C-alpha cells in the first residue's frame, strides 16, 4: 500500500478482458450493490474522469473443488483499478478485498492505493454450522454465506443430523424428517437453493450425517437399527428432564445432551448398512460436493459391549474392542460413498483403528491428532483450537495454527475429590513431534465449528462473527502474521464492515436486550458491553439446569470479545507504561461504569436479569478501585488488601471456566458472565505499587 487515497464516490466503470460468465456477472452485481450501501452510487453524468475497473479473469475447470483457483492480484491507482484473477473465485476474493480497502470515515469514500498479490495458505477454509441442535432459517444461513464470501471462507460444513434432530427432507426414507425433525427441516428444494447461493460466492457445501453414533433422531424413525433396545424418545428425555430439574436444583440437573447423544446404531446389522446405502445415496445426489462427512465421533463403547449379539459378533470376527469394530464399519461406509463418487470425512475417532487412507480426518480433540492422522497418511482438516461454541476470545483462536501439533488440548489438572481425570484422547501432548513437509501437504486446512446447544437462530450472527473472521485470517494469511494486539484493535472495524453488508449481530443483540428490559435498555446494554460469557462449555452446564431460558439471558447476549473491555484494558496498559495523558479517558469510563449500577439495580425483569445484579455491583466496586488507583499518592496496606480481595474473587470466577475440566466441576459465576475490564483494573492497581 502506498498510503495515498483515491476519491471513490462514484461507481467505477467496469471493463472485462473477456466476456463475463453469468457467475461473474452476479458477483459484479453483488459488488456494486455493496458499493451502493456505503454511498458509492452510479452517476450517469460522471462520464469524465470516472475510475476504471479492469478485470481479467481466467477460467477454472476446478471451480468449487479443493483445487479451485483462488489467487488474484489487485492494483489500485488514481485512475484505474486492475484485478487479475486465476479464476472466478479470485474475482470474488478481489471484490471482497476492494471493499475492505475503501475508507468510509471521511466525508467522501476513498480507496487506498497500492498493489496486492494474494493467495490463500490453505485450500480448505471452513465454518461448521450445526443445524441439528437449533435450527437456522434460510435467511440466517444466507447472511452467514454473505459474510463468508466477504472474509474468503470457501467451505460450509453443514451438520444436518445428530441426536437432537434430522434436518433434511428425505424422499426415500421420509420417516427421518417426519419423526426426527420436530417439524423443522429443509426441503430438498431449499437445500438446492442454499447450495446455489453458496456456489455463487465460491463456497462449497459439505454435508454431515452422523453414523454410527449421535443417531437418536434416526433411530426414533427406525428403531430396529439401534444397538440398544428400547430406543429412548425425545419425549421420554423431556419428561425425565422435568422430573430431575423440577426444583431448579443444580445438583440434580438434567443431563440432556449425554442422553440424546448416547444411542448408537448396531454396526453388525445388515439393516444398518442397507439404511446407510439408501440414505447416503440419496444425499450424495442432493449435495454435489465430492466430500461427505459421516461423523463417527463419541460412540460410547458400552452401547455395543452391553449387547450380547454384538459382543458375540466381535468375538467371532476377531474385533478386539469397539474401536476396531467401528473401523470396520467406517470401511464399509467409505465403500458406499466411494461408489457414489464421494470422499468420506470423519471426526478423528475414526482414525483410532486402521481405516482406508483416503478418509479425511477432522482433528477436533486436540492438536496432537493432526500429527497422528497425517503420520497414518490421512488428509486432515483441523478444527481443534477453533471451536467457536467454547466462547473463547479471538486472540486465543488467532494463536492456533493448523500446522501446530502442540497448540490445543487439555492439560492435566487436579480439581479435588470427585473430579474426573482428563481423557487421554483430549490431553495436550507437549512432546508431540512437529509435522514434516510430507505431513504438512496432507493438512488441507481448517474449520471453525459452531455447535448450537446454546445458540438460537437469532444468536448465530453474534456467536460466529467477528471471531470467524479472525480464524479466516489465520487460514488465509502467512503463518508469520501473529500480532494479537493489532488484531484486537481491528475487531470492531471487522464487525462494522460485515454489518454494513447485511450481518445483524448488533441488531439481534439489541432486540434481545429490549426483550429482557423493555422499560430501560441502557443499564443492560452497558453491562453486556463489559462482560463476556463463561468459557469452555460452562454455559452448556448451566443450560442443563435452565434449559431454553438460557437463550434469553445476559449470557446469551454478551459477546466472547468485549470491545469496550478491550479498549479499556488497552488504555490501562498505556497508562501503566507511562502515558499519563490517558488518565482522563480512563476516569471517564470508570465513572460511567460505576454509575450504571444504580440504574441496573432499579431494573425489574426476569430472573436472568436479577441473577446478574450482584455482578453489576462488582463492576461498580472494581470501577471505584480503578478510580482510586488513578488518584496520585501511595496507597496504604488496607487499600492494597481490599484491592487484592476484590481481584481474587474475579480470578476465581475466571478460573472456573479456564478449561473443560474446570468448567465441568467448579462453581460458575451467577448468570454465566465474566467481567471483561478485570485485566485493566489489575494493571491500574499494580501501577500504584
XYZ file of C-alpha atoms in Angstrom:
689
model
C 0.000 0.000 0.000
C 1.238 3.484 -0.863
C -0.823 5.261 1.799
C -2.385 7.561 -0.810
C -6.161 7.764 -1.240
C -8.252 7.921 -4.407
C -11.622 9.654 -4.090
C -14.174 6.944 -4.715
C -17.649 8.454 -4.625
C -18.904 7.188 -7.989
C -19.153 3.556 -9.009
C -16.246 2.602 -11.294
C -16.731 1.747 -14.948
C -16.093 -1.984 -15.406
C -14.107 -3.286 -18.353
C -13.876 -7.055 -18.768
C -10.903 -8.516 -20.631
C -13.139 -11.429 -21.643
C -16.931 -11.648 -21.759
C -18.050 -12.391 -18.184
C -19.868 -15.601 -17.359
C -23.273 -15.456 -15.646
C -21.466 -16.312 -12.385
C -19.128 -13.321 -12.738
C -21.994 -11.029 -13.726
C -23.797 -11.956 -10.500
C -20.612 -11.397 -8.486
C -20.291 -7.919 -10.007
C -23.925 -7.120 -9.211
C -23.305 -8.028 -5.546
C -20.155 -5.901 -5.501
C -21.984 -2.907 -6.979
C -24.897 -3.339 -4.568
C -22.433 -3.261 -1.675
C -20.816 -0.129 -3.065
C -24.243 1.425 -3.121
C -24.727 0.502 0.556
C -21.698 2.575 1.539
C -22.628 5.556 -0.605
C -20.760 4.801 -3.836
C -23.504 5.021 -6.427
C -23.868 5.050 -10.177
C -23.781 8.537 -11.692
C -24.623 8.639 -15.424
C -23.480 12.265 -15.576
C -19.960 11.410 -14.419
C -18.656 10.239 -17.763
C -15.352 12.025 -17.485
C -12.558 11.108 -15.096
C -14.511 8.118 -13.872
C -12.452 5.418 -12.177
C -11.988 2.320 -14.341
C -12.157 -1.238 -13.008
C -10.399 -3.607 -15.419
C -10.996 -7.302 -14.744
C -9.077 -10.169 -16.291
C -10.499 -13.495 -15.096
C -9.045 -16.842 -16.037
C -11.178 -19.928 -16.485
C -11.211 -22.604 -13.810
C -12.389 -26.151 -14.550
C -11.842 -26.922 -10.843
C -14.168 -24.205 -9.542
C -15.924 -25.368 -6.347
C -13.412 -28.113 -5.719
C -10.475 -28.499 -3.372
C -8.161 -27.306 -6.169
C -10.158 -24.218 -7.105
C -8.013 -21.328 -8.373
C -8.289 -18.526 -5.811
C -5.209 -16.347 -6.364
C -5.521 -12.770 -7.620
C -3.590 -9.521 -7.935
C -5.059 -6.091 -7.379
C -3.603 -2.711 -8.373
C -5.371 0.472 -7.342
C -4.337 3.889 -8.616
C -5.733 7.345 -9.224
C -7.476 6.485 -12.485
C -7.920 2.755 -12.579
C -8.182 -0.490 -10.653
C -6.792 -3.643 -12.246
C -7.949 -7.028 -10.982
C -6.259 -10.123 -12.409
C -7.596 -13.441 -11.162
C -6.717 -17.049 -11.877
C -10.395 -17.980 -11.855
C -13.868 -16.849 -10.754
C -13.013 -17.380 -7.073
C -10.125 -14.933 -7.415
C -12.514 -12.290 -8.771
C -14.868 -12.843 -5.828
C -11.944 -12.524 -3.398
C -10.665 -9.441 -5.208
C -14.054 -7.747 -4.861
C -14.021 -8.526 -1.124
C -10.555 -7.000 -0.758
C -11.592 -3.891 -2.683
C -14.462 -3.367 -0.268
C -12.023 -3.694 2.644
C -9.754 -1.072 1.065
C -12.444 1.602 0.950
C -12.163 4.170 3.733
C -15.628 5.463 4.671
C -14.610 7.576 7.676
C -14.345 10.842 5.749
C -16.963 12.963 4.054
C -16.310 11.138 0.777
C -15.265 7.479 0.496
C -11.658 6.928 -0.505
C -9.758 3.982 -1.935
C -6.301 3.060 -0.684
C -3.739 2.975 -3.481
C -1.287 0.137 -3.882
C -0.620 -3.350 -5.200
C -1.723 -6.642 -3.636
C -0.593 -10.116 -4.634
C -2.802 -12.538 -2.767
C -3.467 -16.260 -2.451
C -4.651 -18.474 0.407
C -2.267 -20.545 2.528
C -4.811 -23.381 2.879
C -7.226 -24.794 0.330
C -9.905 -25.742 2.908
C -11.189 -22.778 4.932
C -14.466 -23.643 6.522
C -17.160 -22.950 9.060
C -19.088 -25.853 10.538
C -22.656 -24.883 11.439
C -24.843 -27.218 13.474
C -28.483 -27.179 12.364
C -29.453 -30.197 14.469
C -29.422 -28.747 17.991
C -31.038 -25.440 16.996
C -32.441 -24.962 13.511
C -31.367 -21.974 11.383
C -33.671 -20.195 8.960
C -32.757 -19.771 5.296
C -32.270 -16.024 5.869
C -29.809 -16.735 8.678
C -27.880 -19.187 6.523
C -27.677 -16.706 3.665
C -26.349 -13.975 5.955
C -23.569 -16.291 7.062
C -22.727 -17.181 3.469
C -22.555 -13.479 2.593
C -20.183 -12.875 5.497
C -18.150 -15.930 4.482
C -17.784 -14.517 0.975
C -16.514 -11.221 2.385
C -13.960 -12.991 4.614
C -12.852 -15.533 1.979
C -14.099 -18.756 3.552
C -14.750 -21.419 0.938
C -16.483 -24.312 2.779
C -19.688 -24.519 4.787
C -19.682 -27.828 6.650
C -23.403 -28.264 7.316
C -24.097 -30.539 10.289
C -27.578 -31.804 9.457
C -28.228 -34.757 11.752
C -27.498 -35.617 15.353
C -29.261 -36.986 18.392
C -31.439 -33.880 18.594
C -32.773 -33.613 15.078
C -32.592 -34.772 11.460
C -32.927 -31.653 9.321
C -33.239 -32.617 5.633
C -36.244 -33.924 3.736
C -35.682 -37.499 2.638
C -37.902 -38.785 -0.138
C -36.597 -42.348 0.154
C -36.725 -42.515 3.972
C -39.420 -39.952 4.814
C -39.780 -41.053 8.434
C -36.421 -39.379 9.077
C -37.715 -35.854 8.661
C -41.254 -36.665 9.764
C -40.219 -38.280 13.051
C -36.788 -36.828 13.682
C -37.011 -33.146 12.773
C -39.646 -31.808 15.221
C -41.214 -30.171 12.128
C -38.082 -28.139 11.434
C -36.215 -29.315 8.380
C -35.007 -28.136 4.987
C -36.868 -29.353 1.936
C -34.670 -30.651 -0.851
C -35.539 -27.580 -2.906
C -34.369 -25.364 -0.032
C -31.137 -27.338 0.169
C -30.577 -26.770 -3.541
C -31.299 -23.069 -3.021
C -28.604 -22.819 -0.338
C -26.120 -24.832 -2.412
C -26.654 -22.487 -5.379
C -26.429 -19.400 -3.152
C -23.117 -20.650 -1.745
C -21.761 -21.645 -5.155
C -22.271 -18.105 -6.437
C -19.977 -16.957 -3.612
C -17.234 -19.521 -4.176
C -18.359 -21.629 -1.216
C -18.732 -25.416 -1.233
C -21.339 -27.151 0.924
C -20.120 -30.303 2.691
C -22.989 -32.140 4.438
C -22.676 -34.206 7.598
C -24.969 -37.089 8.508
C -23.685 -38.885 11.601
C -23.228 -42.638 11.918
C -22.945 -44.860 13.907
C -23.279 -42.624 16.992
C -25.219 -39.392 17.542
C -28.141 -41.095 15.788
C -31.128 -40.815 18.143
C -33.091 -38.725 15.606
C -32.611 -41.512 13.030
C -33.335 -44.299 15.497
C -36.543 -42.565 16.537
C -37.760 -43.226 12.995
C -36.108 -46.638 12.535
C -35.639 -48.187 15.997
C -34.721 -51.593 14.553
C -31.299 -50.110 13.679
C -30.373 -49.411 17.303
C -27.665 -51.193 19.289
C -29.768 -50.960 22.452
C -33.489 -51.506 22.898
C -35.812 -49.851 23.627
C -34.789 -46.637 21.891
C -35.484 -43.602 24.114
C -37.563 -40.849 22.574
C -37.066 -37.120 22.884
C -40.385 -37.036 24.735
C -39.021 -39.525 27.286
C -35.985 -37.313 27.774
C -38.085 -34.173 28.213
C -40.244 -35.822 30.892
C -37.178 -37.136 32.703
C -35.592 -33.707 32.496
C -38.618 -32.065 34.104
C -38.553 -34.514 36.993
C -34.834 -34.103 37.591
C -34.804 -30.329 37.408
C -38.242 -29.581 38.782
C -36.828 -27.721 41.775
C -34.145 -25.959 39.705
C -31.512 -27.764 41.774
C -28.100 -27.805 40.122
C -27.114 -30.978 41.978
C -29.867 -32.897 40.178
C -29.672 -31.149 36.845
C -30.890 -32.834 33.703
C -28.117 -34.411 31.655
C -29.937 -33.905 28.400
C -27.047 -33.779 25.925
C -25.410 -37.019 27.036
C -28.776 -38.800 26.929
C -29.513 -37.523 23.440
C -26.055 -38.357 22.129
C -25.807 -41.819 23.676
C -27.920 -44.080 21.393
C -25.895 -45.658 18.585
C -26.585 -47.908 15.616
C -25.792 -51.598 15.549
C -22.741 -51.769 13.244
C -23.100 -55.525 12.769
C -26.600 -55.308 11.293
C -27.172 -55.695 7.557
C -30.199 -53.431 8.012
C -27.899 -50.596 9.129
C -25.706 -50.965 6.037
C -28.783 -51.097 3.802
C -30.154 -47.983 5.522
C -26.839 -46.166 5.058
C -26.711 -47.153 1.394
C -30.189 -45.715 0.830
C -29.701 -42.524 2.862
C -26.216 -41.675 1.651
C -27.103 -42.493 -1.941
C -29.974 -40.019 -1.836
C -27.962 -37.315 -0.061
C -24.936 -37.846 -2.307
C -27.156 -36.992 -5.266
C -28.537 -33.920 -3.482
C -25.173 -32.465 -2.400
C -22.782 -32.107 -5.372
C -19.527 -31.661 -3.432
C -17.011 -34.535 -3.586
C -16.648 -34.584 0.217
C -19.230 -36.144 2.515
C -18.906 -36.113 6.323
C -20.285 -39.079 8.277
C -19.346 -38.065 11.826
C -18.087 -41.109 13.683
C -17.340 -39.291 16.939
C -18.189 -40.079 20.555
C -19.504 -43.595 20.093
C -19.953 -44.886 23.653
C -18.422 -48.375 23.783
C -20.994 -49.760 26.191
C -23.687 -49.263 23.555
C -22.048 -52.219 21.798
C -20.376 -54.021 24.703
C -23.698 -54.329 26.533
C -25.335 -56.048 23.569
C -24.665 -59.831 23.681
C -25.219 -60.267 19.940
C -22.702 -57.534 19.109
C -20.184 -58.949 21.584
C -20.550 -62.396 20.021
C -20.053 -60.897 16.543
C -16.893 -59.128 17.698
C -15.519 -62.384 19.129
C -16.345 -64.382 16.023
C -14.769 -61.845 13.671
C -11.718 -61.069 15.785
C -12.501 -57.488 16.820
C -10.595 -56.708 19.999
C -12.616 -53.663 21.010
C -15.238 -51.130 19.967
C -12.685 -49.006 18.102
C -11.690 -51.876 15.807
C -15.353 -52.702 15.201
C -16.009 -49.067 14.326
C -13.041 -49.084 11.931
C -14.578 -51.994 10.034
C -17.903 -50.157 9.933
C -16.146 -46.999 8.695
C -14.543 -49.005 5.872
C -17.984 -50.246 4.787
C -19.382 -46.712 4.778
C -16.368 -45.474 2.836
C -17.079 -48.055 0.115
C -20.712 -46.958 -0.107
C -19.710 -43.333 -0.517
C -16.930 -44.139 -2.952
C -19.448 -45.939 -5.146
C -21.401 -42.675 -5.253
C -18.276 -40.712 -6.189
C -17.741 -39.232 -2.730
C -14.699 -38.834 -0.486
C -15.503 -39.709 3.118
C -14.754 -37.441 6.088
C -14.974 -38.292 9.776
C -14.068 -36.861 13.169
C -10.700 -38.008 14.475
C -12.097 -41.006 16.418
C -12.384 -42.808 13.084
C -8.569 -42.918 12.847
C -8.022 -44.779 16.138
C -8.040 -48.084 14.245
C -6.963 -48.818 10.658
C -9.308 -47.298 8.044
C -8.845 -46.544 4.326
C -6.142 -43.932 3.746
C -8.321 -41.662 1.647
C -10.730 -40.958 4.537
C -10.287 -37.319 5.553
C -9.822 -36.991 9.304
C -11.136 -33.898 11.095
C -8.885 -33.296 14.108
C -11.037 -31.940 16.930
C -9.988 -33.499 20.256
C -6.559 -31.873 20.303
C -3.794 -30.701 18.005
C -1.810 -33.906 18.501
C -4.354 -35.715 16.280
C -3.085 -33.660 13.321
C 0.228 -35.475 13.661
C -1.345 -38.853 14.390
C -3.627 -38.790 11.346
C -1.075 -37.396 8.894
C 1.513 -39.980 10.003
C -1.041 -42.610 9.002
C -1.346 -40.957 5.594
C -4.767 -39.336 6.072
C -5.664 -35.888 4.723
C -6.609 -33.692 7.681
C -8.927 -30.765 8.323
C -8.156 -29.052 11.637
C -10.915 -27.839 13.943
C -9.124 -28.248 17.297
C -8.489 -24.755 18.644
C -11.211 -23.176 16.519
C -14.405 -24.215 18.347
C -16.493 -21.048 18.471
C -19.037 -22.537 20.895
C -16.298 -22.720 23.553
C -16.790 -18.929 23.704
C -13.086 -18.199 23.918
C -11.870 -14.838 22.663
C -10.472 -14.033 19.231
C -6.863 -13.767 20.392
C -6.977 -17.385 21.566
C -8.148 -18.619 18.162
C -5.655 -16.380 16.363
C -2.782 -18.039 18.213
C -3.600 -21.540 16.919
C -2.011 -22.605 13.652
C -3.253 -25.614 11.644
C 0.308 -26.945 11.419
C 0.986 -26.774 15.172
C 0.629 -30.195 16.836
C 1.011 -28.680 20.329
C -1.338 -25.723 20.020
C -4.520 -27.093 21.573
C -5.508 -29.719 24.119
C -6.278 -30.179 27.795
C -3.539 -30.021 30.381
C -3.696 -32.480 33.305
C -5.071 -30.786 36.405
C -6.191 -31.581 39.931
C -9.588 -30.238 40.987
C -10.146 -32.244 44.141
C -12.355 -35.151 45.065
C -14.943 -36.214 42.529
C -13.245 -34.633 39.527
C -12.760 -36.995 36.627
C -9.288 -37.322 35.099
C -8.688 -35.672 31.748
C -9.458 -38.228 28.990
C -6.217 -39.242 27.325
C -7.577 -38.505 23.843
C -8.084 -34.835 24.758
C -4.796 -34.315 26.595
C -2.252 -31.840 25.327
C 0.959 -33.506 24.216
C 3.828 -31.047 24.833
C 6.195 -33.520 23.180
C 4.140 -34.043 20.011
C 6.595 -34.012 17.103
C 6.173 -31.205 14.571
C 4.869 -32.024 11.141
C 7.397 -32.809 8.457
C 6.936 -31.471 4.944
C 5.101 -34.576 3.751
C 2.641 -34.295 6.650
C 2.078 -30.590 6.015
C 0.976 -31.420 2.478
C -1.773 -33.594 3.964
C -3.200 -30.703 6.029
C -5.960 -29.416 3.759
C -6.851 -26.540 6.072
C -9.264 -25.971 8.913
C -12.802 -25.334 10.088
C -14.363 -23.222 12.814
C -17.244 -25.220 14.338
C -20.277 -23.646 15.975
C -22.309 -26.273 17.822
C -25.675 -24.823 18.751
C -26.819 -26.435 22.010
C -26.796 -22.913 23.494
C -27.213 -20.895 20.278
C -30.628 -19.879 18.994
C -31.292 -18.686 15.452
C -31.092 -15.028 16.484
C -27.756 -15.624 18.253
C -25.930 -17.129 15.263
C -24.624 -13.852 13.781
C -23.008 -12.720 17.043
C -21.685 -16.141 18.012
C -19.976 -16.594 14.646
C -18.697 -13.078 13.974
C -16.258 -11.379 14.220
C -14.360 -14.384 15.664
C -14.883 -16.441 12.494
C -13.242 -13.633 10.501
C -10.209 -13.926 12.775
C -9.952 -17.643 12.015
C -10.428 -16.940 8.301
C -7.372 -14.699 8.509
C -5.398 -17.473 10.178
C -6.309 -19.881 7.352
C -5.553 -17.364 4.594
C -2.536 -15.403 5.812
C 1.089 -16.451 6.275
C 1.945 -18.259 9.497
C 4.130 -15.282 10.495
C 1.124 -12.937 10.821
C 0.576 -13.170 14.582
C 0.136 -9.655 16.031
C -2.678 -10.248 18.534
C -2.769 -6.660 19.831
C -3.306 -5.331 16.317
C -5.955 -7.974 15.765
C -7.894 -6.990 18.896
C -7.876 -3.376 17.801
C -9.333 -4.319 14.405
C -12.269 -6.363 15.711
C -14.847 -3.534 15.892
C -13.987 -2.493 12.336
C -14.353 -6.069 11.107
C -17.807 -6.401 12.659
C -18.855 -2.987 11.355
C -17.671 -3.977 7.870
C -19.782 -7.141 7.909
C -22.811 -5.348 9.336
C -22.608 -2.727 6.596
C -23.335 -5.558 4.167
C -26.117 -7.382 5.953
C -24.901 -9.119 9.095
C -27.304 -8.483 12.011
C -25.282 -9.334 15.120
C -25.708 -5.947 16.822
C -29.361 -5.624 15.808
C -30.188 -9.032 17.251
C -28.331 -8.310 20.484
C -30.221 -5.022 20.840
C -33.508 -6.851 20.274
C -32.641 -9.407 22.958
C -31.801 -6.618 25.416
C -35.074 -4.825 24.697
C -36.956 -8.076 25.281
C -35.384 -8.529 28.723
C -35.571 -4.926 29.964
C -38.106 -3.051 27.822
C -38.531 -0.345 30.488
C -34.897 0.810 30.178
C -32.391 -0.767 27.800
C -29.382 1.344 28.838
C -28.267 -0.487 32.024
C -28.288 -3.960 30.465
C -26.672 -2.637 27.281
C -23.804 -1.279 29.385
C -23.491 -4.462 31.435
C -23.283 -6.834 28.471
C -20.754 -4.495 26.826
C -18.490 -5.005 29.861
C -18.913 -8.761 30.188
C -18.142 -11.963 28.316
C -19.803 -15.369 28.706
C -18.088 -18.100 30.708
C -15.829 -20.296 28.596
C -15.313 -23.937 27.695
C -18.878 -25.271 27.800
C -19.534 -23.811 31.257
C -22.602 -22.167 29.720
C -23.756 -25.559 28.455
C -23.564 -26.817 32.027
C -25.850 -24.001 33.162
C -28.169 -24.812 30.263
C -28.577 -28.309 31.707
C -30.356 -26.683 34.617
C -32.024 -23.712 32.957
C -32.993 -25.238 29.620
C -34.094 -22.892 26.851
C -34.365 -19.987 29.308
C -30.628 -19.506 28.994
C -31.117 -18.372 25.394
C -32.918 -15.295 26.760
C -30.295 -14.296 29.333
C -27.443 -11.749 29.513
C -25.001 -14.633 28.975
C -26.619 -15.257 25.577
C -26.254 -11.575 24.661
C -22.708 -10.853 25.850
C -20.067 -11.380 23.161
C -16.956 -13.516 23.686
C -14.944 -10.434 22.680
C -15.823 -7.343 24.682
C -14.887 -4.364 22.519
C -15.424 -1.985 25.426
C -13.373 -4.179 27.732
C -10.576 -4.484 25.177
C -10.464 -0.711 24.712
C -10.377 -0.081 28.457
C -7.677 -2.703 29.048
C -5.530 -1.242 26.263
C -5.859 2.251 27.746
C -4.921 0.939 31.180
C -1.814 -0.716 29.728
C -0.795 2.560 28.097
C -1.276 4.387 31.399
C 0.866 1.854 33.249
C 3.543 2.208 30.557
C 3.824 5.914 31.331
C 1.188 7.599 29.135
C -0.404 9.583 31.932
C -2.403 11.710 29.486
C -4.901 8.830 29.080
C -5.905 9.110 32.754
C -8.844 11.389 31.908
C -10.302 8.923 29.408
C -9.890 6.070 31.879
C -11.557 8.067 34.651
C -14.497 8.977 32.412
C -15.047 5.331 31.535
C -14.797 4.144 35.115
C -17.255 6.755 36.359
C -19.715 5.674 33.664
C -19.289 2.017 34.587
C -19.813 2.789 38.259
C -22.913 4.925 37.789
C -24.594 2.216 35.715
C -25.090 0.075 38.807
C -27.715 2.378 40.334
C -29.886 2.101 37.230
C -29.254 -1.614 36.921
C -30.359 -2.365 40.478
C -33.612 -0.498 39.757
C -34.475 -2.776 36.835
C -37.417 -5.096 37.083
C -37.348 -8.123 34.867
C -36.995 -11.883 34.647
C -34.794 -13.961 36.935
C -31.928 -13.808 34.452
C -31.668 -10.052 34.997
C -31.902 -10.301 38.787
C -29.263 -13.018 38.701
C -26.610 -10.613 37.397
C -27.382 -7.723 39.762
C -24.550 -8.838 42.088
C -22.264 -8.793 39.054
C -23.304 -5.202 38.330
C -22.320 -4.321 41.896
C -18.957 -5.993 41.356
C -18.380 -3.858 38.249
C -19.139 -0.765 40.334
C -16.722 -1.865 43.071
C -13.970 -2.567 40.539
C -14.618 0.797 38.897
C -14.212 2.530 42.273
C -10.961 0.650 42.695
C -9.741 1.865 39.303
C -10.711 5.470 40.031
C -8.819 5.330 43.330
C -5.791 3.802 41.599
C -5.679 6.796 39.235
C -5.514 9.240 42.143
C -1.968 10.409 42.965
C -0.193 9.233 46.080
C 0.785 5.927 47.597
C -1.900 3.532 48.695
C -1.794 2.035 52.166
C -1.851 -1.629 53.144
C -5.586 -1.613 53.864
C -6.308 -0.365 50.346
C -3.948 -2.909 48.786
C -5.549 -5.721 50.792
C -9.015 -4.589 49.712
C -7.883 -4.484 46.075
C -6.308 -7.926 46.346
C -9.524 -9.396 47.771
C -11.703 -7.940 45.007
C -9.371 -9.141 42.290
C -9.017 -12.593 43.870
C -12.797 -13.003 43.577
C -12.535 -12.244 39.868
C -9.601 -14.622 39.445
C -11.715 -17.411 40.910
C -14.567 -16.589 38.544
C -12.258 -16.740 35.514
C -10.510 -19.897 36.746
C -13.856 -21.694 36.992
C -14.015 -21.981 33.189
C -10.331 -21.857 32.286
C -10.636 -25.258 30.585
C -13.141 -28.074 30.065
C -12.267 -29.798 33.298
C -12.730 -26.699 35.439
C -15.963 -25.783 33.640
C -17.384 -29.231 34.421
C -16.525 -29.293 38.108
C -16.151 -25.801 39.598
C -18.989 -23.463 40.676
C -19.701 -20.866 37.992
C -20.400 -17.155 38.497
C -24.062 -16.255 38.712
C -25.568 -15.503 35.354
C -22.754 -17.180 33.435
C -20.811 -13.993 32.648
C -17.354 -12.628 33.485
C -16.236 -9.006 33.874
C -14.105 -8.011 30.888
C -12.326 -4.992 32.464
C -10.583 -7.079 35.144
C -7.208 -7.143 33.310
C -7.205 -3.340 33.076
C -8.136 -2.903 36.724
C -5.296 -5.248 37.667
C -2.848 -3.146 35.670
C -4.037 0.076 37.326
C -3.754 -1.447 40.811
C -0.261 -2.762 40.039
C 0.797 0.710 38.862
C 0.227 2.083 42.403
C 2.941 -0.104 43.937
